Short mmCIF file of C-alpha atoms in Angstrom, two decimals:
data_model
loop_
_atom_site.label_atom_id
_atom_site.label_comp_id
_atom_site.label_asym_id
_atom_site.label_seq_id
_atom_site.Cartn_x
_atom_site.Cartn_y
_atom_site.Cartn_z
CA MET A 1 55.51 -50.50 -13.65
CA THR A 2 53.76 -47.48 -15.16
CA PRO A 3 52.91 -48.11 -18.82
CA PRO A 4 54.34 -45.67 -21.37
CA GLN A 5 52.05 -42.82 -22.34
CA HIS A 6 52.96 -42.85 -26.03
CA THR A 7 50.45 -45.19 -27.70
CA ALA A 8 50.83 -44.36 -31.39
CA ASP A 9 51.34 -47.38 -33.65
CA SER A 10 54.73 -46.81 -35.24
CA GLY A 11 54.98 -50.26 -36.79
CA LEU A 12 57.45 -51.78 -34.34
CA PHE A 13 56.18 -55.27 -35.17
CA ALA A 14 55.31 -54.38 -38.77
CA PRO A 15 58.57 -53.38 -40.48
CA VAL A 16 57.06 -54.13 -43.90
CA TRP A 17 55.12 -50.86 -43.73
CA ALA A 18 57.01 -48.89 -41.09
CA GLY A 19 58.44 -45.73 -42.61
CA THR A 20 56.84 -46.30 -46.02
CA PRO A 21 54.36 -43.95 -47.70
CA ALA A 22 51.59 -46.38 -46.73
CA ALA A 23 52.38 -45.83 -43.06
CA ALA A 24 51.53 -42.14 -43.26
CA ALA A 25 48.59 -42.76 -45.59
CA THR A 26 46.95 -45.17 -43.12
CA SER A 27 47.93 -43.58 -39.81
CA ASP A 28 45.33 -42.68 -37.20
CA ARG A 29 45.66 -39.07 -38.25
CA ALA A 30 45.11 -40.00 -41.90
CA CYS A 31 42.02 -42.02 -40.95
CA LEU A 32 40.66 -39.07 -38.98
CA GLN A 33 41.41 -36.66 -41.80
CA ALA A 34 39.59 -38.88 -44.28
CA MET A 35 36.44 -38.79 -42.14
CA LEU A 36 36.76 -35.03 -41.69
CA ASP A 37 37.22 -34.64 -45.44
CA SER A 38 33.99 -36.57 -45.88
CA GLU A 39 32.15 -34.18 -43.56
CA ALA A 40 33.64 -31.11 -45.23
CA ALA A 41 32.89 -32.35 -48.74
CA LEU A 42 29.28 -33.07 -47.79
CA ALA A 43 28.89 -29.50 -46.52
CA ARG A 44 30.40 -28.02 -49.68
CA VAL A 45 28.17 -30.10 -51.92
CA GLN A 46 25.09 -29.22 -49.88
CA ALA A 47 26.07 -25.56 -50.18
CA ARG A 48 26.28 -25.82 -53.96
CA LEU A 49 22.88 -27.48 -54.04
CA GLY A 50 21.44 -24.75 -51.82
CA THR A 51 20.70 -26.62 -48.58
CA VAL A 52 23.62 -25.25 -46.54
CA PRO A 53 24.85 -21.62 -46.45
CA ALA A 54 28.08 -21.15 -48.37
CA ALA A 55 29.68 -19.48 -45.36
CA ALA A 56 28.81 -22.48 -43.18
CA ALA A 57 30.43 -24.86 -45.65
CA ARG A 58 33.54 -22.71 -45.63
CA HIS A 59 33.72 -22.72 -41.82
CA ILE A 60 33.20 -26.49 -41.70
CA THR A 61 35.97 -27.05 -44.24
CA GLU A 62 38.35 -24.80 -42.32
CA ALA A 63 37.59 -26.57 -39.03
CA ALA A 64 37.98 -30.07 -40.49
CA ARG A 65 41.69 -30.32 -39.71
CA ALA A 66 42.91 -33.48 -38.01
CA GLU A 67 45.76 -31.66 -36.27
CA ASP A 68 43.22 -29.78 -34.15
CA PHE A 69 41.84 -33.03 -32.69
CA ASP A 70 43.27 -35.08 -29.83
CA LEU A 71 43.47 -38.54 -31.35
CA ALA A 72 43.94 -40.39 -28.08
CA GLU A 73 41.01 -38.62 -26.45
CA LEU A 74 38.83 -39.16 -29.51
CA ALA A 75 39.62 -42.88 -29.50
CA VAL A 76 38.65 -43.23 -25.84
CA ARG A 77 35.45 -41.24 -26.34
CA ALA A 78 34.60 -43.53 -29.26
CA ARG A 79 34.05 -46.33 -26.74
CA GLY A 80 30.91 -44.61 -25.53
CA ALA A 81 29.22 -44.65 -28.94
CA ALA A 82 31.02 -47.73 -30.33
CA ASN A 83 32.35 -45.63 -33.22
CA PRO A 84 34.63 -42.61 -33.60
CA VAL A 85 32.25 -40.51 -35.69
CA VAL A 86 29.98 -39.49 -32.82
CA PRO A 87 32.72 -37.76 -30.80
CA LEU A 88 34.27 -36.48 -34.04
CA VAL A 89 31.04 -34.73 -35.03
CA ARG A 90 30.65 -33.33 -31.52
CA GLN A 91 34.13 -31.81 -31.54
CA LEU A 92 33.85 -30.62 -35.14
CA THR A 93 30.59 -28.89 -34.26
CA GLU A 94 32.30 -27.16 -31.33
CA LEU A 95 35.17 -26.00 -33.53
CA VAL A 96 32.77 -24.64 -36.15
CA ALA A 97 30.67 -22.94 -33.47
CA ALA A 98 33.78 -21.13 -32.24
CA ARG A 99 34.06 -19.62 -35.72
CA ASP A 100 30.37 -19.04 -36.37
CA PRO A 101 27.62 -20.36 -34.05
CA GLU A 102 25.11 -20.34 -36.88
CA ALA A 103 27.34 -22.44 -39.14
CA ALA A 104 27.52 -25.17 -36.50
CA HIS A 105 23.91 -26.09 -37.30
CA SER A 106 25.03 -27.26 -40.74
CA VAL A 107 27.56 -29.84 -39.52
CA HIS A 108 26.64 -33.45 -40.37
CA GLN A 109 23.32 -32.31 -41.85
CA GLY A 110 21.14 -35.32 -42.67
CA SER A 111 24.09 -37.68 -42.26
CA THR A 112 24.86 -40.63 -40.01
CA SER A 113 27.98 -42.18 -38.52
CA GLN A 114 28.17 -44.94 -41.11
CA ASP A 115 28.01 -42.49 -44.01
CA VAL A 116 31.01 -40.64 -42.63
CA LEU A 117 33.06 -43.67 -41.62
CA ASP A 118 32.41 -45.72 -44.76
CA THR A 119 33.18 -42.76 -47.01
CA GLY A 120 36.28 -42.10 -44.93
CA LEU A 121 37.43 -45.70 -45.44
CA MET A 122 36.90 -45.37 -49.18
CA LEU A 123 38.94 -42.16 -49.19
CA LEU A 124 41.65 -43.88 -47.17
CA ALA A 125 41.65 -46.74 -49.67
CA ALA A 126 41.77 -44.40 -52.66
CA ARG A 127 44.72 -42.47 -51.28
CA THR A 128 46.61 -45.63 -50.38
CA LEU A 129 45.84 -47.28 -53.72
CA ASP A 130 47.27 -44.26 -55.52
CA LEU A 131 50.54 -44.91 -53.69
CA ILE A 132 50.38 -48.65 -54.35
CA LEU A 133 49.72 -48.15 -58.05
CA ALA A 134 52.70 -45.80 -58.32
CA ASP A 135 54.92 -48.41 -56.66
CA LEU A 136 53.55 -51.11 -58.94
CA ASP A 137 54.50 -48.98 -61.93
CA ARG A 138 58.05 -48.87 -60.57
CA THR A 139 58.04 -52.60 -59.93
CA ALA A 140 56.68 -53.38 -63.39
CA ALA A 141 59.27 -51.18 -65.06
CA ALA A 142 62.11 -52.83 -63.17
CA LEU A 143 60.84 -56.34 -63.87
CA ALA A 144 60.38 -55.50 -67.55
CA ALA A 145 64.00 -54.37 -67.71
CA LEU A 146 65.14 -57.60 -66.05
CA ALA A 147 63.03 -59.72 -68.40
CA ALA A 148 64.39 -57.95 -71.47
CA ARG A 149 68.00 -58.04 -70.28
CA HIS A 150 67.84 -61.73 -69.41
CA ARG A 151 65.45 -62.83 -72.15
CA ASP A 152 67.82 -65.61 -73.17
CA THR A 153 69.75 -66.19 -69.94
CA PRO A 154 69.37 -69.93 -69.25
CA MET A 155 68.64 -71.24 -65.78
CA ALA A 156 67.11 -74.31 -64.22
CA ALA A 157 63.36 -74.40 -63.86
CA ARG A 158 62.45 -76.04 -60.58
CA THR A 159 59.34 -78.06 -59.82
CA LEU A 160 58.66 -79.41 -56.34
CA GLY A 161 62.03 -78.01 -55.33
CA GLN A 162 64.09 -79.95 -57.88
CA HIS A 163 65.62 -79.15 -61.25
CA ALA A 164 63.05 -79.82 -63.97
CA VAL A 165 64.00 -78.52 -67.44
CA PRO A 166 65.89 -75.42 -68.58
CA THR A 167 64.10 -72.09 -68.69
CA THR A 168 65.37 -68.52 -68.81
CA PHE A 169 65.60 -65.95 -66.09
CA GLY A 170 63.88 -63.62 -68.51
CA LEU A 171 60.82 -65.86 -68.46
CA LYS A 172 60.86 -66.05 -64.68
CA ALA A 173 61.00 -62.26 -64.46
CA ALA A 174 58.26 -62.03 -67.09
CA GLY A 175 56.12 -64.34 -64.97
CA TRP A 176 56.62 -62.05 -62.00
CA LEU A 177 55.78 -59.10 -64.23
CA GLY A 178 52.58 -60.74 -65.44
CA GLY A 179 51.39 -61.14 -61.86
CA VAL A 180 52.17 -57.51 -61.09
CA LEU A 181 50.35 -56.34 -64.22
CA ASP A 182 47.29 -58.40 -63.27
CA ALA A 183 47.25 -56.94 -59.77
CA ARG A 184 47.83 -53.44 -61.11
CA ALA A 185 44.94 -53.72 -63.56
CA ARG A 186 42.63 -55.11 -60.89
CA LEU A 187 43.47 -52.36 -58.43
CA GLY A 188 43.24 -49.73 -61.15
CA ARG A 189 39.68 -50.76 -61.99
CA LEU A 190 38.80 -50.78 -58.33
CA ARG A 191 40.28 -47.32 -57.84
CA GLU A 192 38.28 -45.92 -60.73
CA GLN A 193 34.96 -47.68 -60.25
CA GLY A 194 34.85 -49.67 -57.02
CA LEU A 195 35.28 -47.21 -54.16
CA PRO A 196 31.86 -45.58 -53.68
CA VAL A 197 30.84 -42.83 -51.31
CA GLN A 198 28.35 -43.84 -48.65
CA LEU A 199 25.21 -41.72 -48.49
CA GLY A 200 22.17 -43.27 -46.89
CA GLY A 201 21.27 -41.34 -43.78
CA ALA A 202 20.10 -42.92 -40.55
CA ALA A 203 18.85 -46.20 -42.03
CA GLY A 204 19.61 -46.05 -45.74
CA THR A 205 16.48 -44.19 -46.89
CA LEU A 206 18.10 -40.75 -47.40
CA ALA A 207 15.20 -39.34 -45.37
CA GLY A 208 17.35 -36.92 -43.36
CA TYR A 209 19.02 -35.47 -46.44
CA LEU A 210 15.65 -35.05 -48.13
CA GLU A 211 13.98 -33.46 -45.13
CA TYR A 212 16.65 -30.77 -44.82
CA ALA A 213 16.35 -30.13 -48.54
CA LEU A 214 12.60 -29.66 -48.17
CA VAL A 215 13.21 -27.20 -45.32
CA HIS A 216 15.78 -25.11 -47.18
CA LEU A 217 14.52 -25.66 -50.73
CA PRO A 218 10.74 -26.05 -50.72
CA ALA A 219 10.81 -26.48 -54.50
CA THR A 220 12.45 -29.85 -53.89
CA ALA A 221 8.98 -31.20 -53.11
CA GLU A 222 7.82 -30.69 -56.69
CA ASP A 223 9.34 -33.98 -57.85
CA GLY A 224 9.38 -35.67 -54.47
CA GLY A 225 13.07 -34.86 -54.05
CA ARG A 226 14.08 -37.11 -56.93
CA ARG A 227 16.35 -34.55 -58.59
CA TYR A 228 18.02 -33.48 -55.35
CA LEU A 229 18.63 -37.03 -54.18
CA THR A 230 20.09 -37.87 -57.59
CA GLU A 231 22.40 -34.88 -57.63
CA LEU A 232 23.62 -35.17 -54.02
CA PRO A 233 25.47 -38.51 -54.19
CA ALA A 234 26.80 -37.74 -57.67
CA ALA A 235 28.15 -34.40 -56.52
CA LEU A 236 29.68 -35.88 -53.36
CA ALA A 237 31.39 -38.63 -55.37
CA ALA A 238 32.80 -36.07 -57.80
CA GLU A 239 33.95 -33.84 -54.94
CA LEU A 240 35.89 -36.65 -53.30
CA GLY A 241 37.08 -38.44 -56.43
CA LEU A 242 35.18 -41.61 -55.53
CA ALA A 243 32.57 -43.71 -57.29
CA GLU A 244 28.85 -42.98 -57.20
CA PRO A 245 26.79 -45.80 -55.67
CA LEU A 246 23.50 -46.94 -57.15
CA VAL A 247 21.96 -47.11 -53.68
CA PRO A 248 23.32 -46.89 -50.12
CA TRP A 249 25.44 -49.93 -49.23
CA HIS A 250 25.13 -49.91 -45.44
CA THR A 251 24.62 -53.67 -45.36
CA VAL A 252 25.82 -54.62 -48.85
CA ARG A 253 29.53 -54.77 -48.13
CA THR A 254 30.75 -55.71 -51.59
CA PRO A 255 33.05 -52.68 -51.92
CA LEU A 256 35.08 -53.73 -48.89
CA ALA A 257 35.10 -57.39 -49.89
CA ASP A 258 36.29 -56.46 -53.39
CA LEU A 259 38.98 -54.20 -51.96
CA GLY A 260 40.20 -56.91 -49.62
CA ALA A 261 40.27 -59.55 -52.35
CA ALA A 262 42.28 -57.28 -54.65
CA LEU A 263 44.78 -56.56 -51.88
CA ALA A 264 45.14 -60.26 -51.10
CA LEU A 265 45.79 -61.07 -54.75
CA LEU A 266 48.33 -58.26 -54.92
CA THR A 267 50.28 -59.44 -51.88
CA GLY A 268 50.06 -62.98 -53.22
CA ALA A 269 51.72 -61.91 -56.47
CA LEU A 270 54.39 -59.94 -54.65
CA GLY A 271 54.87 -62.73 -52.13
CA GLY A 272 55.52 -65.13 -55.00
CA ILE A 273 58.31 -62.91 -56.28
CA ALA A 274 59.76 -62.63 -52.80
CA GLY A 275 59.60 -66.38 -52.32
CA ASP A 276 61.48 -66.99 -55.55
CA VAL A 277 64.14 -64.45 -54.64
CA GLN A 278 64.51 -66.00 -51.23
CA LEU A 279 65.02 -69.47 -52.70
CA LEU A 280 67.30 -68.35 -55.52
CA SER A 281 69.51 -66.45 -53.09
CA ARG A 282 70.18 -69.49 -50.91
CA THR A 283 73.84 -70.35 -50.52
CA GLU A 284 73.29 -73.53 -52.55
CA SER A 285 71.75 -71.55 -55.43
CA GLY A 286 73.35 -68.11 -55.37
CA GLU A 287 71.59 -67.02 -58.55
CA VAL A 288 70.10 -63.71 -57.42
CA PHE A 289 70.76 -61.33 -54.56
CA GLU A 290 68.80 -58.54 -52.97
CA PRO A 291 70.17 -55.01 -53.36
CA ALA A 292 72.78 -54.26 -50.73
CA ALA A 293 72.30 -51.44 -48.23
CA GLU A 294 73.92 -50.44 -44.97
CA GLY A 295 72.57 -52.61 -42.17
CA ARG A 296 70.25 -54.64 -44.39
CA GLY A 297 70.13 -58.40 -44.01
CA VAL A 298 72.51 -58.51 -41.06
CA SER A 299 72.22 -61.12 -38.34
CA SER A 300 72.43 -60.40 -34.61
CA ALA A 301 74.56 -63.53 -34.19
CA MET A 302 76.26 -64.42 -37.48
CA PRO A 303 78.51 -61.75 -39.02
CA HIS A 304 78.68 -63.46 -42.41
CA LYS A 305 74.93 -63.46 -43.09
CA ARG A 306 73.27 -61.48 -45.87
CA ASN A 307 69.67 -62.35 -45.22
CA PRO A 308 66.97 -61.63 -47.84
CA ALA A 309 65.33 -58.99 -45.66
CA LEU A 310 63.19 -57.34 -48.33
CA SER A 311 61.79 -60.69 -49.42
CA ALA A 312 61.01 -61.60 -45.82
CA LEU A 313 59.08 -58.35 -45.35
CA ILE A 314 57.05 -58.84 -48.51
CA ARG A 315 56.23 -62.44 -47.64
CA SER A 316 55.13 -61.40 -44.16
CA ALA A 317 52.47 -59.20 -45.74
CA ALA A 318 51.42 -61.97 -48.13
CA TYR A 319 50.79 -64.28 -45.18
CA GLN A 320 48.77 -61.72 -43.21
CA VAL A 321 46.49 -60.03 -45.72
CA PRO A 322 44.40 -63.11 -46.66
CA ALA A 323 43.49 -63.59 -42.99
CA LEU A 324 42.36 -59.98 -42.77
CA VAL A 325 40.30 -60.41 -45.92
CA GLY A 326 38.71 -63.47 -44.35
CA ALA A 327 37.39 -61.19 -41.62
CA LEU A 328 35.92 -58.86 -44.25
CA MET A 329 34.20 -61.76 -45.96
CA GLN A 330 32.65 -62.78 -42.65
CA THR A 331 31.40 -59.28 -41.89
CA ALA A 332 29.65 -59.21 -45.27
CA VAL A 333 26.88 -61.10 -43.46
CA ALA A 334 25.24 -57.89 -42.23
CA ASP A 335 21.78 -57.91 -40.68
CA ASP A 336 19.00 -55.32 -40.47
CA GLU A 337 19.93 -51.85 -41.76
CA ARG A 338 23.10 -51.64 -39.68
CA PRO A 339 24.57 -54.61 -37.83
CA ALA A 340 25.94 -54.51 -34.31
CA GLY A 341 29.54 -55.69 -34.41
CA ALA A 342 29.92 -56.76 -38.03
CA TRP A 343 30.28 -53.18 -39.28
CA HIS A 344 32.55 -52.34 -36.37
CA ALA A 345 34.77 -55.36 -37.08
CA GLU A 346 35.65 -54.11 -40.58
CA TRP A 347 37.56 -50.94 -39.84
CA GLN A 348 40.84 -52.27 -38.49
CA PRO A 349 41.20 -55.16 -40.99
CA VAL A 350 40.68 -52.72 -43.87
CA ARG A 351 43.31 -50.35 -42.52
CA ASP A 352 45.75 -53.18 -41.78
CA ALA A 353 45.29 -54.77 -45.22
CA LEU A 354 45.90 -51.41 -46.91
CA ARG A 355 49.04 -50.65 -44.94
CA LEU A 356 50.46 -54.16 -45.39
CA ALA A 357 49.77 -54.16 -49.13
CA GLY A 358 51.15 -50.65 -49.42
CA GLY A 359 54.29 -51.60 -47.55
CA ALA A 360 54.73 -54.74 -49.65
CA ALA A 361 54.33 -52.80 -52.91
CA HIS A 362 56.87 -50.19 -51.85
CA THR A 363 59.32 -52.88 -50.74
CA ALA A 364 58.80 -54.85 -53.96
CA ALA A 365 59.74 -51.81 -56.03
CA GLU A 366 62.99 -51.50 -54.10
CA LEU A 367 63.66 -55.21 -54.50
CA ALA A 368 62.99 -55.29 -58.24
CA GLU A 369 64.96 -52.14 -58.99
CA GLY A 370 68.07 -53.42 -57.25
CA LEU A 371 67.97 -57.17 -57.84
CA ASP A 372 71.42 -58.56 -58.63
CA VAL A 373 71.43 -61.47 -61.11
CA ASP A 374 74.37 -63.90 -61.41
CA ALA A 375 73.95 -65.38 -64.90
CA GLU A 376 77.18 -67.38 -64.63
CA ARG A 377 75.97 -69.09 -61.48
CA MET A 378 72.70 -69.92 -63.21
CA ARG A 379 74.58 -71.60 -66.04
CA ALA A 380 76.83 -73.43 -63.58
CA ASN A 381 73.82 -74.71 -61.65
CA LEU A 382 72.35 -76.05 -64.88
CA GLY A 383 75.33 -78.37 -65.04
CA LEU A 384 74.77 -79.85 -61.59
CA THR A 385 72.66 -82.69 -62.96
CA ARG A 386 75.20 -83.51 -65.69
CA GLY A 387 72.75 -83.35 -68.55
CA LEU A 388 69.71 -84.80 -66.75
CA VAL A 389 67.94 -81.44 -66.86
CA VAL A 390 67.60 -81.90 -70.65
CA SER A 391 66.59 -85.57 -70.60
CA GLU A 392 63.09 -84.69 -71.81
CA ARG A 393 64.51 -83.31 -75.04
CA LEU A 394 66.68 -86.35 -75.66
CA ALA A 395 63.76 -88.72 -75.12
CA ALA A 396 61.79 -86.82 -77.75
CA LEU A 397 64.65 -86.78 -80.27
CA LEU A 398 65.50 -90.45 -79.83
CA SER A 399 61.87 -91.46 -80.25
CA VAL A 400 62.33 -90.95 -84.00
CA GLU A 401 65.00 -93.67 -84.03
CA LEU A 402 63.75 -96.00 -81.31
CA GLY A 403 60.06 -95.31 -80.91
CA ARG A 404 58.58 -93.28 -78.06
CA ALA A 405 58.27 -96.00 -75.44
CA GLU A 406 61.76 -97.42 -76.02
CA ALA A 407 63.36 -93.97 -76.12
CA LYS A 408 61.71 -92.93 -72.87
CA SER A 409 62.70 -96.17 -71.18
CA LEU A 410 66.27 -95.87 -72.42
CA VAL A 411 66.69 -92.28 -71.21
CA ALA A 412 65.11 -93.08 -67.84
CA ARG A 413 67.45 -96.04 -67.37
CA ALA A 414 70.48 -94.04 -68.45
CA SER A 415 69.49 -91.12 -66.20
CA ALA A 416 69.37 -93.38 -63.17
CA THR A 417 72.77 -94.80 -64.05
CA ALA A 418 74.28 -91.36 -64.62
CA ALA A 419 72.97 -90.14 -61.27
CA THR A 420 74.36 -93.19 -59.47
CA ARG A 421 77.76 -93.04 -61.15
CA ARG A 422 77.88 -89.21 -61.04
CA VAL A 423 78.81 -88.97 -64.70
CA HIS A 424 77.32 -87.03 -67.59
CA LEU A 425 74.20 -88.50 -69.17
CA ALA A 426 75.85 -88.33 -72.60
CA GLU A 427 78.57 -90.74 -71.51
CA VAL A 428 76.09 -93.33 -70.29
CA LEU A 429 73.97 -93.08 -73.42
CA ALA A 430 76.98 -93.40 -75.70
CA GLU A 431 77.80 -96.72 -74.02
CA ASP A 432 74.29 -98.13 -74.39
CA PRO A 433 74.01 -100.89 -77.04
CA ALA A 434 70.75 -99.42 -78.32
CA LEU A 435 72.65 -96.34 -79.52
CA ALA A 436 75.83 -98.10 -80.63
CA GLY A 437 77.27 -96.30 -83.61
CA ARG A 438 74.42 -93.82 -83.78
CA HIS A 439 75.78 -90.85 -81.78
CA THR A 440 79.13 -89.82 -80.34
CA VAL A 441 79.53 -88.46 -76.84
CA GLU A 442 80.14 -85.02 -78.33
CA GLU A 443 76.90 -85.15 -80.33
CA LEU A 444 74.94 -86.25 -77.29
CA ARG A 445 76.48 -83.49 -75.18
CA GLY A 446 75.41 -80.99 -77.82
CA LEU A 447 71.86 -82.30 -77.71
CA LEU A 448 71.96 -81.97 -73.93
CA ASP A 449 73.03 -78.31 -73.96
CA PRO A 450 70.53 -76.57 -71.61
CA ALA A 451 70.71 -73.28 -73.50
CA ALA A 452 69.37 -75.03 -76.61
CA TYR A 453 66.27 -76.30 -74.83
CA THR A 454 64.33 -73.33 -73.49
CA GLY A 455 61.30 -73.86 -75.68
CA ALA A 456 59.23 -70.75 -76.39
CA ALA A 457 60.67 -68.83 -73.44
CA GLY A 458 61.79 -65.90 -75.56
CA MET A 459 58.43 -65.57 -77.29
CA LEU A 460 56.60 -65.71 -73.96
CA VAL A 461 58.85 -62.99 -72.55
CA ASP A 462 58.07 -60.81 -75.56
CA ARG A 463 54.33 -61.24 -75.01
CA VAL A 464 54.52 -60.00 -71.45
CA LEU A 465 56.81 -57.13 -72.40
CA ASP A 466 54.35 -56.08 -75.11
CA ARG A 467 51.56 -56.03 -72.54
CA CYS A 468 53.68 -54.01 -70.15
CA ALA A 469 54.43 -51.48 -72.88
CA ARG A 470 50.70 -51.04 -73.49
CA GLU A 471 49.67 -50.71 -69.85
CA VAL A 472 52.47 -49.03 -67.92
CA PRO A 473 53.12 -45.32 -68.58
CA ALA A 474 56.21 -44.76 -70.69
CA GLY A 475 57.75 -42.55 -68.03
CA GLU A 476 57.92 -45.49 -65.66
CA ARG A 477 59.72 -47.79 -68.11
#
C-alpha cells in the first residue's frame, strides 16, 4: 500500500489540542516562522547598530515568510545537518539574493544554528504562553464565580474516596482557583523574565558578531567591542519581546527546564480540577456535569452515556507533560559548548509540552465556564451516611460532658452500630445509656446537620476570591 502523502500533524491522536489556539501557535509553520522571525530581528538590530545595511535588513525581513518555504522539504533536508536551521538559512539566503544579491551577504551574520533555534523556541513559548495566560484568566474568572455563588453550598468532602466531613462546593472551587492562580503567576513571571534570546555565536564567545562589527564599525575596537556586545543582545531581546540573558546559555539549559516545570505544574493543577469533575459527575455522585454540546461525551456503543469528555482531555495532558519535562531535565546535562544529541532531543518535547498545556488550558476554560452544579444532589449525598459525616463534630461537643476519650469511643461505637443497622446516628446515640436524658433525637439530629459543620470554609473562599480580585484583570471577572 502506498503511504499517504499528507504528513502534517493535525492532532488525530491529540484531541486535547487539536483545533485549539495552541495547535496553530505550535504548528510546524509556527515553529518555522519563529526561527525566521529570529533571523529577521537579528538583521534589523544589526542594522540599527550599524553592522548591516538598512536595505539588507529590510530585504531579510520581507523574505522571512514561512509560507514561502516547503516545510516537508525543509524537514528532510534538516537530516543532513541534524538541525533545520542550516537548510533554513540556505533557502532564506537564496530568497534574499533574489531580491538583492548584496543583501544576501547579511543573512545570519555572526550567528549559529543554536542561536536561531533556541531563540525561535523561546518565541514559540512566549506566543503560546500568551494564549495560555489568556485562557487561565477565563478559567480563573469562571472558577471565582462558582466559588462565590456556592460559597455556602454544603457537600461531602471525600478523603481516600470516602465521605469525610462536610465542606462546601465553594471551597472546592476556591481550591481549584488557587491552583490556577499559582500556575498563572508562575507562568506570568516566566513570560516576563524567563524566556531569553540566545546569542552566543559559533561556540558561545560572540566572536562572530564582534568580528563583523569590527569590519563594519572599526570604532568598535576602541573598547574591545564591550559596548557593541552589550547593546546587541539587549536590542535583540527588546525587538522580540524576550528576556535578555546574562551570558549565552548554549549548555546551561535552565530556561527550558524552568519552562517545562511550569507547564507540568499547570497541567497538574488543571488535571486535578478535571479529576474532581470526573469523579463528581459519576452516576453515583451526580453533583456536577460538564457543559453540554452537540456530539460531546457520546459513546460509540451506549446511547445513554454522557461521558466527561473535557475532563478526559485535560487529564490526558496532565499525564503526558511530566514525562516530556523529564526529557528536558535529562538534556540539561549538556557537554562541551554544544552537545551532540542532548540539544537535538529538546525541540520536540518543548513543542509537545507547549501544545498539550495550551490545549488543556483552553479546554479548562470551557469546562469551568459551563460547569453545571447540582446543589440539591450534593445535599442529598450528604445524607447517605445518616449523620456519620458529622461524627467528628459530635465527638468534640460530647467531650465536654463525657471527656474526650469517652466521647470519641462512644461516637465510634455508635457510628459502627448505625452503619450496621442502616439508621441515623442520632437514633443510636439517643438510645445509649451514657447519654440517657441528656439529648433528644431531635437535638442530636440538629447537631448532626452537615450544613452547620463546614468550619472556616466561607472565610477560606473569601481569601482566595480576594487574591483573584487582586491578580486577575477586572475585565476577565
